[in-house]
Coordinates of C-alpha atoms in Angstrom, one line a residue:
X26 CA 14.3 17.9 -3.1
X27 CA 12.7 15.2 -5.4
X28 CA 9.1 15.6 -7.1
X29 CA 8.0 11.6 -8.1
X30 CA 6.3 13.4 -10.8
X31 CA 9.8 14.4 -12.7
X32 CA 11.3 10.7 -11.6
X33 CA 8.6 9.0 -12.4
X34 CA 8.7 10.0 -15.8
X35 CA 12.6 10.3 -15.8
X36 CA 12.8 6.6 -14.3
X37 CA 10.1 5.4 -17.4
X38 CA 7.8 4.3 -14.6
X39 CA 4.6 6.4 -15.2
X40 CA 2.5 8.3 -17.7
X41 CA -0.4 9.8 -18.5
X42 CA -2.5 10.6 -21.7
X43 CA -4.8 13.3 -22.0
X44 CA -6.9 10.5 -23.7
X45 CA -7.2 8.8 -20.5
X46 CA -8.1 11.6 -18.9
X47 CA -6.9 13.6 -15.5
X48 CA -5.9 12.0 -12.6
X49 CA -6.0 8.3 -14.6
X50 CA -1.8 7.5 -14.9
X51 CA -0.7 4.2 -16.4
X52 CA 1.8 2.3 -15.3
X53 CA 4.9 1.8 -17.9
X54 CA 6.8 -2.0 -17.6
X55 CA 9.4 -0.6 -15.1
X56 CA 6.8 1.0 -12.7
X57 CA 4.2 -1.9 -12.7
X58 CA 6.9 -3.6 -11.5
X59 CA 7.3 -1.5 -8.4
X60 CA 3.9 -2.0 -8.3
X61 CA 3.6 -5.9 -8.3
X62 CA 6.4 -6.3 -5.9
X63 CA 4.4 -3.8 -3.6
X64 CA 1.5 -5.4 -3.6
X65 CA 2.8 -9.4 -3.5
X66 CA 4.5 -8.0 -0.4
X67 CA 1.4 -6.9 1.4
X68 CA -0.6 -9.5 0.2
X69 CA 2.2 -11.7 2.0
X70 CA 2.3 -9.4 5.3
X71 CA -1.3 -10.2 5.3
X72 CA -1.5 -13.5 5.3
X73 CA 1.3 -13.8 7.4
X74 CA -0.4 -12.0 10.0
X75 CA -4.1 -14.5 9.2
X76 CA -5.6 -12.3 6.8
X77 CA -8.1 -14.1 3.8
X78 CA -7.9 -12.3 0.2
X79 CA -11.0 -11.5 -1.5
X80 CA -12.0 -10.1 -4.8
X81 CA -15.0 -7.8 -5.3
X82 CA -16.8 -6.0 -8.0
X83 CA -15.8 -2.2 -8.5
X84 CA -19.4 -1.5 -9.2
X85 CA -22.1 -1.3 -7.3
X86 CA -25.5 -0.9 -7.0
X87 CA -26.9 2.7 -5.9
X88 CA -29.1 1.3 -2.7
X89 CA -26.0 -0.5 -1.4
X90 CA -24.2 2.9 -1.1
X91 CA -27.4 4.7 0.4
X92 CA -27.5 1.6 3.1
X93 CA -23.7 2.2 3.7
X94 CA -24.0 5.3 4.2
X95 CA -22.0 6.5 1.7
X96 CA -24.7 8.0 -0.8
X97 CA -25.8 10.3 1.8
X98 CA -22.7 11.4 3.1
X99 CA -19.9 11.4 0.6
X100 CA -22.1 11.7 -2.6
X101 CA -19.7 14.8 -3.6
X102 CA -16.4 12.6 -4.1
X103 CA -18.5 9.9 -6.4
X104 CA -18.8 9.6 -9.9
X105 CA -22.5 10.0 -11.2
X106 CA -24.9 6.6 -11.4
X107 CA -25.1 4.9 -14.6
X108 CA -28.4 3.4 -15.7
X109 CA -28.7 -0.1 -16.9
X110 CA -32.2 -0.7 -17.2
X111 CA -34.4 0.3 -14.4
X112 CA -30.7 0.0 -12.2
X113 CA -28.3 2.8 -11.3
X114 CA -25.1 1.2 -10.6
X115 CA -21.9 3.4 -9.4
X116 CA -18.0 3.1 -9.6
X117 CA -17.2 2.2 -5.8
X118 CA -16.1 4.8 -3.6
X119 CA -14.6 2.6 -1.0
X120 CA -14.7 -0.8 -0.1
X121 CA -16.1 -1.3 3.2
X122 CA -19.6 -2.2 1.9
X123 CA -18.4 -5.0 -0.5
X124 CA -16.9 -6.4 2.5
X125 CA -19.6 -6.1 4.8
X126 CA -22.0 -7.5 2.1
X127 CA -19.1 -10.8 1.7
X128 CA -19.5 -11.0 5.8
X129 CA -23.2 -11.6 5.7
X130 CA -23.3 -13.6 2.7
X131 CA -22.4 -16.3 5.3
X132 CA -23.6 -17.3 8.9
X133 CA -20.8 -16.9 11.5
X134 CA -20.1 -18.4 15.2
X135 CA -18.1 -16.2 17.4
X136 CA -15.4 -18.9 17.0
X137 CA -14.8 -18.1 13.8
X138 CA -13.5 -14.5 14.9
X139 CA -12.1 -12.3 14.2
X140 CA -12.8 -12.7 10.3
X141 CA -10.0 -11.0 9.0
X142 CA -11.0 -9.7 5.0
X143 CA -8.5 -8.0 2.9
X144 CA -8.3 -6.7 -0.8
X145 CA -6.0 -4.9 -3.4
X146 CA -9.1 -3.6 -5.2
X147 CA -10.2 -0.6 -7.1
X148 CA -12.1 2.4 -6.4
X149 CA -12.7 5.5 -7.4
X150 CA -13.4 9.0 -6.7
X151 CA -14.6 12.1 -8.5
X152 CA -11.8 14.2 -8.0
X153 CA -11.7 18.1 -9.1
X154 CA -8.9 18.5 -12.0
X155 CA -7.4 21.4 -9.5
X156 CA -6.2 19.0 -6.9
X157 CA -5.0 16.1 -8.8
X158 CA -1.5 15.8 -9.3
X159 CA 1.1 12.8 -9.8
X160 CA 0.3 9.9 -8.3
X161 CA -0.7 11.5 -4.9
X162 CA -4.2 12.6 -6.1
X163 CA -6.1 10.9 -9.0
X164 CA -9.2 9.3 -10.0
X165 CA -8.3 5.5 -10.2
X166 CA -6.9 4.2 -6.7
X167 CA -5.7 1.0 -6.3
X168 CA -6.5 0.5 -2.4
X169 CA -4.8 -2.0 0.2
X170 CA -7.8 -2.6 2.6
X171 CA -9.0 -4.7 5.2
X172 CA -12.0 -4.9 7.2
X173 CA -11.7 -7.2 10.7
X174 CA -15.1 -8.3 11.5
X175 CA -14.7 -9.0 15.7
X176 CA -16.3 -9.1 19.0
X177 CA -16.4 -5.7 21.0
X178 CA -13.7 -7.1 23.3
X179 CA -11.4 -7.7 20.4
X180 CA -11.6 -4.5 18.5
X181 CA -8.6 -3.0 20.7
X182 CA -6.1 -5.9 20.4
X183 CA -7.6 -6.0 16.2
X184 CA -6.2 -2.4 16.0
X185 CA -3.2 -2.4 18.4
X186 CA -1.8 -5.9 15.7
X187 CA -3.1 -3.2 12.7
X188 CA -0.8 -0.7 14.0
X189 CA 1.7 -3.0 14.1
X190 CA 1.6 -4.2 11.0
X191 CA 1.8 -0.6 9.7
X192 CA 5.1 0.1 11.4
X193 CA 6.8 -3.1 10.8
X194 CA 5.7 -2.0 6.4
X195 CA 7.3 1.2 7.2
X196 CA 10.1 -0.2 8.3
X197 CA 10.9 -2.7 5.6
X198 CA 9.9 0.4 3.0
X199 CA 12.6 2.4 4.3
X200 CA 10.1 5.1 5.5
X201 CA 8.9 6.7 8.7
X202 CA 5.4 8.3 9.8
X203 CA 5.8 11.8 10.9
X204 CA 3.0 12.1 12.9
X205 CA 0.0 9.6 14.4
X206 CA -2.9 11.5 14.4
X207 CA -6.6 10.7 16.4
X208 CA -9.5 11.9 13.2
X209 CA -12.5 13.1 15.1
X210 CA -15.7 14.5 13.5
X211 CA -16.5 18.0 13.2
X212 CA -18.9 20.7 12.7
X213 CA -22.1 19.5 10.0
X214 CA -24.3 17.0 8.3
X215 CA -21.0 15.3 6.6
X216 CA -21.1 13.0 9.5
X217 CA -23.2 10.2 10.8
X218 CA -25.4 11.6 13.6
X219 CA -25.1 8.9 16.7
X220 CA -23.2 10.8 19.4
X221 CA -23.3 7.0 21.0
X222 CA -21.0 5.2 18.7
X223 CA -18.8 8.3 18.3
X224 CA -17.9 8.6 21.9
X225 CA -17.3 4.3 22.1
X226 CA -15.6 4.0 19.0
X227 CA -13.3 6.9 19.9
X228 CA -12.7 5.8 23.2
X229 CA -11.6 2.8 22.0
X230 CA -9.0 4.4 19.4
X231 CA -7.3 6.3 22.0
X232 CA -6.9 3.0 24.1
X233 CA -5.3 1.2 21.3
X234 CA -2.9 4.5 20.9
X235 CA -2.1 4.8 24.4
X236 CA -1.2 0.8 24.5
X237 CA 0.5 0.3 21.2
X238 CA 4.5 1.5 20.0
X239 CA 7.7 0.3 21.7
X240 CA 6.6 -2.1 25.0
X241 CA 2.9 -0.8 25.5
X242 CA 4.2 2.5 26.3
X243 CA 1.8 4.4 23.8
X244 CA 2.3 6.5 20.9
X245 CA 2.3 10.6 20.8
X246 CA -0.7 11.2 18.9
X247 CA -2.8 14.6 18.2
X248 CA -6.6 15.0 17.9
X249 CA -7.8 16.8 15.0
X250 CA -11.6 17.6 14.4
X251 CA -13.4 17.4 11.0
X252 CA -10.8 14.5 9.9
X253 CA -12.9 11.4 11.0
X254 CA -15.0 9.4 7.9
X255 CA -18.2 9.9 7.9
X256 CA -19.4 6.6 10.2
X257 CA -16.6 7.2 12.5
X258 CA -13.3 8.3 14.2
X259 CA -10.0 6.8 12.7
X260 CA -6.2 7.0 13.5
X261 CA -4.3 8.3 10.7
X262 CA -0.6 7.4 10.2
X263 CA 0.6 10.6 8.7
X264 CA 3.8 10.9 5.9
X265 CA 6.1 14.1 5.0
X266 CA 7.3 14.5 1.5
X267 CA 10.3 16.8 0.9
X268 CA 8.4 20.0 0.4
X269 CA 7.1 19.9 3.9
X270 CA 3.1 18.8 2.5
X271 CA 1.8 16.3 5.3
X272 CA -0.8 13.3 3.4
X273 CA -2.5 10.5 5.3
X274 CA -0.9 6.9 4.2
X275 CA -2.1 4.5 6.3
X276 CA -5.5 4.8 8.6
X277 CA -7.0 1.8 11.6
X278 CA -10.7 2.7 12.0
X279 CA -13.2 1.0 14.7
X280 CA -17.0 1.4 13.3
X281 CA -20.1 0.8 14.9
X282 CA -22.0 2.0 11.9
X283 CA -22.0 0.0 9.1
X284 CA -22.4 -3.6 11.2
X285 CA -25.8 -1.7 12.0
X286 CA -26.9 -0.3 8.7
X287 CA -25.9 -3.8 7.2
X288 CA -27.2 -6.2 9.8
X289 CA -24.3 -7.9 10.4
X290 CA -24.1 -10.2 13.3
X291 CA -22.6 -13.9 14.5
X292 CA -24.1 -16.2 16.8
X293 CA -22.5 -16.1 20.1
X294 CA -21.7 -18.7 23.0
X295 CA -25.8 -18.1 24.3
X296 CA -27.1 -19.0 21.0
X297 CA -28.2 -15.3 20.3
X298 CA -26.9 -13.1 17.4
X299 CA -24.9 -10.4 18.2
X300 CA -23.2 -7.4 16.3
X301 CA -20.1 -7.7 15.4
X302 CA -17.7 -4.8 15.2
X303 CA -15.8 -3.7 11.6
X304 CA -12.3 -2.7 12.2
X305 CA -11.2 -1.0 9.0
X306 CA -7.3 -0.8 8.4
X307 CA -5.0 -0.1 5.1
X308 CA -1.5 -0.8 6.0
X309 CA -0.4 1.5 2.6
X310 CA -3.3 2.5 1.6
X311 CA -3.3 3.8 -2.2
X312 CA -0.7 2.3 -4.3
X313 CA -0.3 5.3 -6.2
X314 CA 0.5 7.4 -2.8
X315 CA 3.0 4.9 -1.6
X316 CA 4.6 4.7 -4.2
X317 CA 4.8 8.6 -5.1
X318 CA 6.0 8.8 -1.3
X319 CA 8.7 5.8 -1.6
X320 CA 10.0 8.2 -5.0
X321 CA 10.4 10.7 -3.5
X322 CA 11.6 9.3 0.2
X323 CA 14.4 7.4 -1.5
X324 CA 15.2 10.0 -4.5
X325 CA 14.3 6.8 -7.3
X326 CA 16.9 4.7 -5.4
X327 CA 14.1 2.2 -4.2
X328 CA 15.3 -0.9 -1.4
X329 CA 16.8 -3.6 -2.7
X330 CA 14.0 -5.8 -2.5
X331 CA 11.4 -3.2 -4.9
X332 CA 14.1 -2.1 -7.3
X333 CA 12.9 -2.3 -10.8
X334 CA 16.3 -3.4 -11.5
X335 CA 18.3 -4.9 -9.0
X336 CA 21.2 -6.1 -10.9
X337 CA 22.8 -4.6 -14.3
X338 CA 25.7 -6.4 -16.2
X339 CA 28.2 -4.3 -17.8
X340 CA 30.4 -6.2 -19.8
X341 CA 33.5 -3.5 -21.1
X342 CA 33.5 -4.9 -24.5
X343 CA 31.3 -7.2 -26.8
X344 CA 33.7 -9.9 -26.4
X345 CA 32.7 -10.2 -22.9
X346 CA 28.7 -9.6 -24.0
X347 CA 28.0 -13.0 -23.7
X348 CA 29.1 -14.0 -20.3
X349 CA 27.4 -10.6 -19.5
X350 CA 24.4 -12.3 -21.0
X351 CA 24.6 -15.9 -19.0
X352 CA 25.6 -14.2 -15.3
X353 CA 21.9 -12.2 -15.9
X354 CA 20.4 -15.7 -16.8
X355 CA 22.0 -16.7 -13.5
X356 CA 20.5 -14.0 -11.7
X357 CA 17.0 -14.3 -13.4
X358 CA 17.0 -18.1 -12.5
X359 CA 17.5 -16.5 -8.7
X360 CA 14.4 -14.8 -8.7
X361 CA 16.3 -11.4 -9.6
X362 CA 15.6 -8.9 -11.9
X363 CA 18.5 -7.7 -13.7
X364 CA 20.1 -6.4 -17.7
X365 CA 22.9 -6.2 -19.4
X366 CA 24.2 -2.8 -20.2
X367 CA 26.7 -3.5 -23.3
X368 CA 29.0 -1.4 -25.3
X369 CA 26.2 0.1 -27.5
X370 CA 24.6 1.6 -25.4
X371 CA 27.9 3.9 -24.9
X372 CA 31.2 4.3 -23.0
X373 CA 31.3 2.0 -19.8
X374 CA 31.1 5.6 -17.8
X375 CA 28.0 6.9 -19.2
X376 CA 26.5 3.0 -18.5
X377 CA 27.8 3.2 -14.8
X378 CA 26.4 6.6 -14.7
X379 CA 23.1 5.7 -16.2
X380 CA 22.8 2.8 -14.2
X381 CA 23.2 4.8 -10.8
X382 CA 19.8 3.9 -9.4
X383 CA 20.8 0.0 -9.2
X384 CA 21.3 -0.9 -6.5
X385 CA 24.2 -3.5 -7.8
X386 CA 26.7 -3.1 -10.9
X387 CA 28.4 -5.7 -12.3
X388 CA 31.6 -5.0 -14.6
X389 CA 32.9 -7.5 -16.3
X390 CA 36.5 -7.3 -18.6
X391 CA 38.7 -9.9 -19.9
X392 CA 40.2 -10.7 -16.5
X393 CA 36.5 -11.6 -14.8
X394 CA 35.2 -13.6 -17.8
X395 CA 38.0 -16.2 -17.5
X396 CA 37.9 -16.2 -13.8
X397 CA 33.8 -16.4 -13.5
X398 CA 34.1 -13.0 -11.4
X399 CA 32.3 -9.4 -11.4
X400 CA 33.9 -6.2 -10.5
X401 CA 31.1 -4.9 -7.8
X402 CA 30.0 -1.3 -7.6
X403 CA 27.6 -0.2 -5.4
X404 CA 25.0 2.3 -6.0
X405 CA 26.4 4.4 -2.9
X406 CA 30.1 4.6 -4.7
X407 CA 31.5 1.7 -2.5
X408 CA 33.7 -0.4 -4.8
X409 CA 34.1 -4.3 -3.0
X410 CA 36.0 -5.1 -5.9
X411 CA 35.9 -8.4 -8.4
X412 CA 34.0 -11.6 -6.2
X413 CA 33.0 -14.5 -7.6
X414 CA 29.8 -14.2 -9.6
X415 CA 28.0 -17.4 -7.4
X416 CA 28.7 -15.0 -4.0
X417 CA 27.4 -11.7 -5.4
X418 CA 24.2 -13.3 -6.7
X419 CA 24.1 -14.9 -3.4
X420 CA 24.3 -11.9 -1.6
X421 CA 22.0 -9.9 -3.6
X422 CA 19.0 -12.7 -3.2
X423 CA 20.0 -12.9 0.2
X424 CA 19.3 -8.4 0.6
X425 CA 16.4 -8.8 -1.3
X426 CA 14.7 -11.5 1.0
X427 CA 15.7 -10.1 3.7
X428 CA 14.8 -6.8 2.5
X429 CA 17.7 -5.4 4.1
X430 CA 18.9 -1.5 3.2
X431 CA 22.6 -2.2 3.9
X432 CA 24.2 -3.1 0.6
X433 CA 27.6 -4.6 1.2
X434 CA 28.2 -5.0 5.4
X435 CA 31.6 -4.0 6.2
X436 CA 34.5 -6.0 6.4

């Protein structure tokens, strides 16, 4: 059983400082790599799929939290206002009212949707010091949001393509949700009180869950009350780590809510304004989580395509050092990431053995310097033997784009 709080600091890819305080972990060269390549890729999945980036503030006001909703409702899990004059500003507990502020900055025609918004942005909660731990609970979360802003006839389709998304990310991270579960409100005053919207915006959800997976034919889902957010019910794609705990990843969300507490509309095919609907969505949601659940999924040894290190050179002896040296400059002019692992830094077994998170080894003796070649080792033992250095980079680059999880195909 693995615990990403022992890799991670194993694998030199997180920290944390008591100086920083709880629940705040920096990220260490090896681990903000993860990180980047994480991010780029949903940045990419997104605009793939006709998503626009945005940046916004991770401050705000006081009032624009008490028109979200959020002051009211989820004042608990914020960090106390700071005041700046006659202002109180807060660290952002979520992004959905940034976004809904960026939709009606502008004037929109219902041709223009659905306005698809997404952001790698910060926020931050006031977590209690007994519930943070690792990377799965902390103070500073780096968020992969959305918000589609769409017509009531869209929402469905907006959340079904959401879905999606999700799976096909799951699928290229070598991971698998182990349940799909339907958040509905419970008992109290934590929750927006409009019985209206909840009954639509959950009768939407379970349409897009009974329509979405393999051919339309639906997804096994379970309800659970006192799991919604507080402006509405949301599907929750939920992940396993190896000690059995269940955590939310990903989450699609259809709100009424906010387009109404913000006065958001477009101007439809009559002329008239209309409200538009807010499909939230986070395909991995928190950084941090995803990549606590990728350690742990994959015991360090990350896909291809996000290892830290990709590629390391191990030349046997210094006189091979150099070629060592120009087959990584190869590989880095490939878009690669990969080392050299020479002589001093110890027998060529304790490199191999040091090394066994790499996805690819490279050995290198007298007999591959003077042919241009690389003994291949693979990180699962397999041993393809010495290929010319132009095919393994070849094949490596090709893995990574890809993002394939088989190594070496068989013969």
């Amino acid at each position: 059983m693995h615990d990403h709080r022992k890799l991670g600091r194993e694998l030199d890819l997180f920290d944390t400082d008591p100086l920083m305080g709880a629940g705040l972990p920096y990220w260490l060269p090896d681990g903000a790599i993860v990180r980047h390549t994480l991010e780029e890729y949903v940045r990419e999945a997104e605009r793939a799929a006709g998503y626009r980036h945005v940046y916004s503030p991770v401050l705000g006001k006081r009032d624009l939290y008490e028109i979200s909703g959020h002051w009211d409702h989820y004042r608990e899990d914020m960090f106390p206002p700071m005041d700046l004059g006659a202002e109180q500003v807060v660290l952002r507990p979520s992004l959905c009212p940034h976004h809904a502020l960026i939709y009606r900055s502008r004037s929109h025609s219902y041709r223009e949707l659905p306005l698809r918004i997404a952001e790698l942005g910060g926020m931050y909660r006031a977590e209690l010091s007994g519930v943070l731990g690792g990377l799965t609970r902390v103070r500073a979360i780096q968020l992969n949001d959305a918000h589609i802003f769409c017509t009531l006839e869209q929402a469905v389709e907006e959340a079904r393509a959401a879905l999606a998304l999700i799976a096909r990310a799951y699928a290229d991270l070598g991971i698998r949700a182990s349940r799909y579960r339907l958040s509905l409100p419970g008992e109290g005053s934590k929750y927006v009180a409009d019985p209206r919207l909840w009954r639509r915006a959950t009768a939407l959800l379970r349409e897009v869950l009974d329509s979405s997976g393999i051919d339309g034919s639906g997804i096994d889902y379970e309800a659970a009350e006192g799991e919604a957010a507080f402006y509405g019910p949301k599907i929750d794609v939920q992940i396993t780590d190896p000690a059995g705990r269940e955590s939310t990843l990903s989450t699609v969300q259809i709100d009424f809510h906010q387009p109404e507490r913000f006065d958001l509309h477009y101007i439809g095919p009559d002329g008239a304004k209309h409200r538009p609907v807010m499909v939230h969505r986070s395909v991995i949601g928190s950084v941090e989580r995803a990549v606590a659940h990728l350690l742990e999924a994959h015991g360090g040894a990350f896909p291809t395509w996000l290892a830290p290190v990709q590629l390391v050179v191990l030349p046997i002896a210094q006189a091979q050092e150099e070629r060592a040296h120009e087959v990584v400059r190869r590989a880095v002019a490939r878009g690669l990431r990969a080392e050299v692992s020479g002589p001093g830094d110890g027998t060529l077994g304790a490199r191999v053995r040091a090394a066994r998170l790499v996805p690819y080894q490279a050995v290198i003796g007298d007999r591959e310097a003077d042919a241009g070649l690389a003994a291949v080792r693979l990180r699962d033992g397999r041993r393809p033997g010495a290929v010319p250095v132009a095919e393994l980079l070849e094949r490596i680059a090709a893995r990574a784009a890809d993002r394939g999880a088989e190594l070496w195909p068989a013969a």
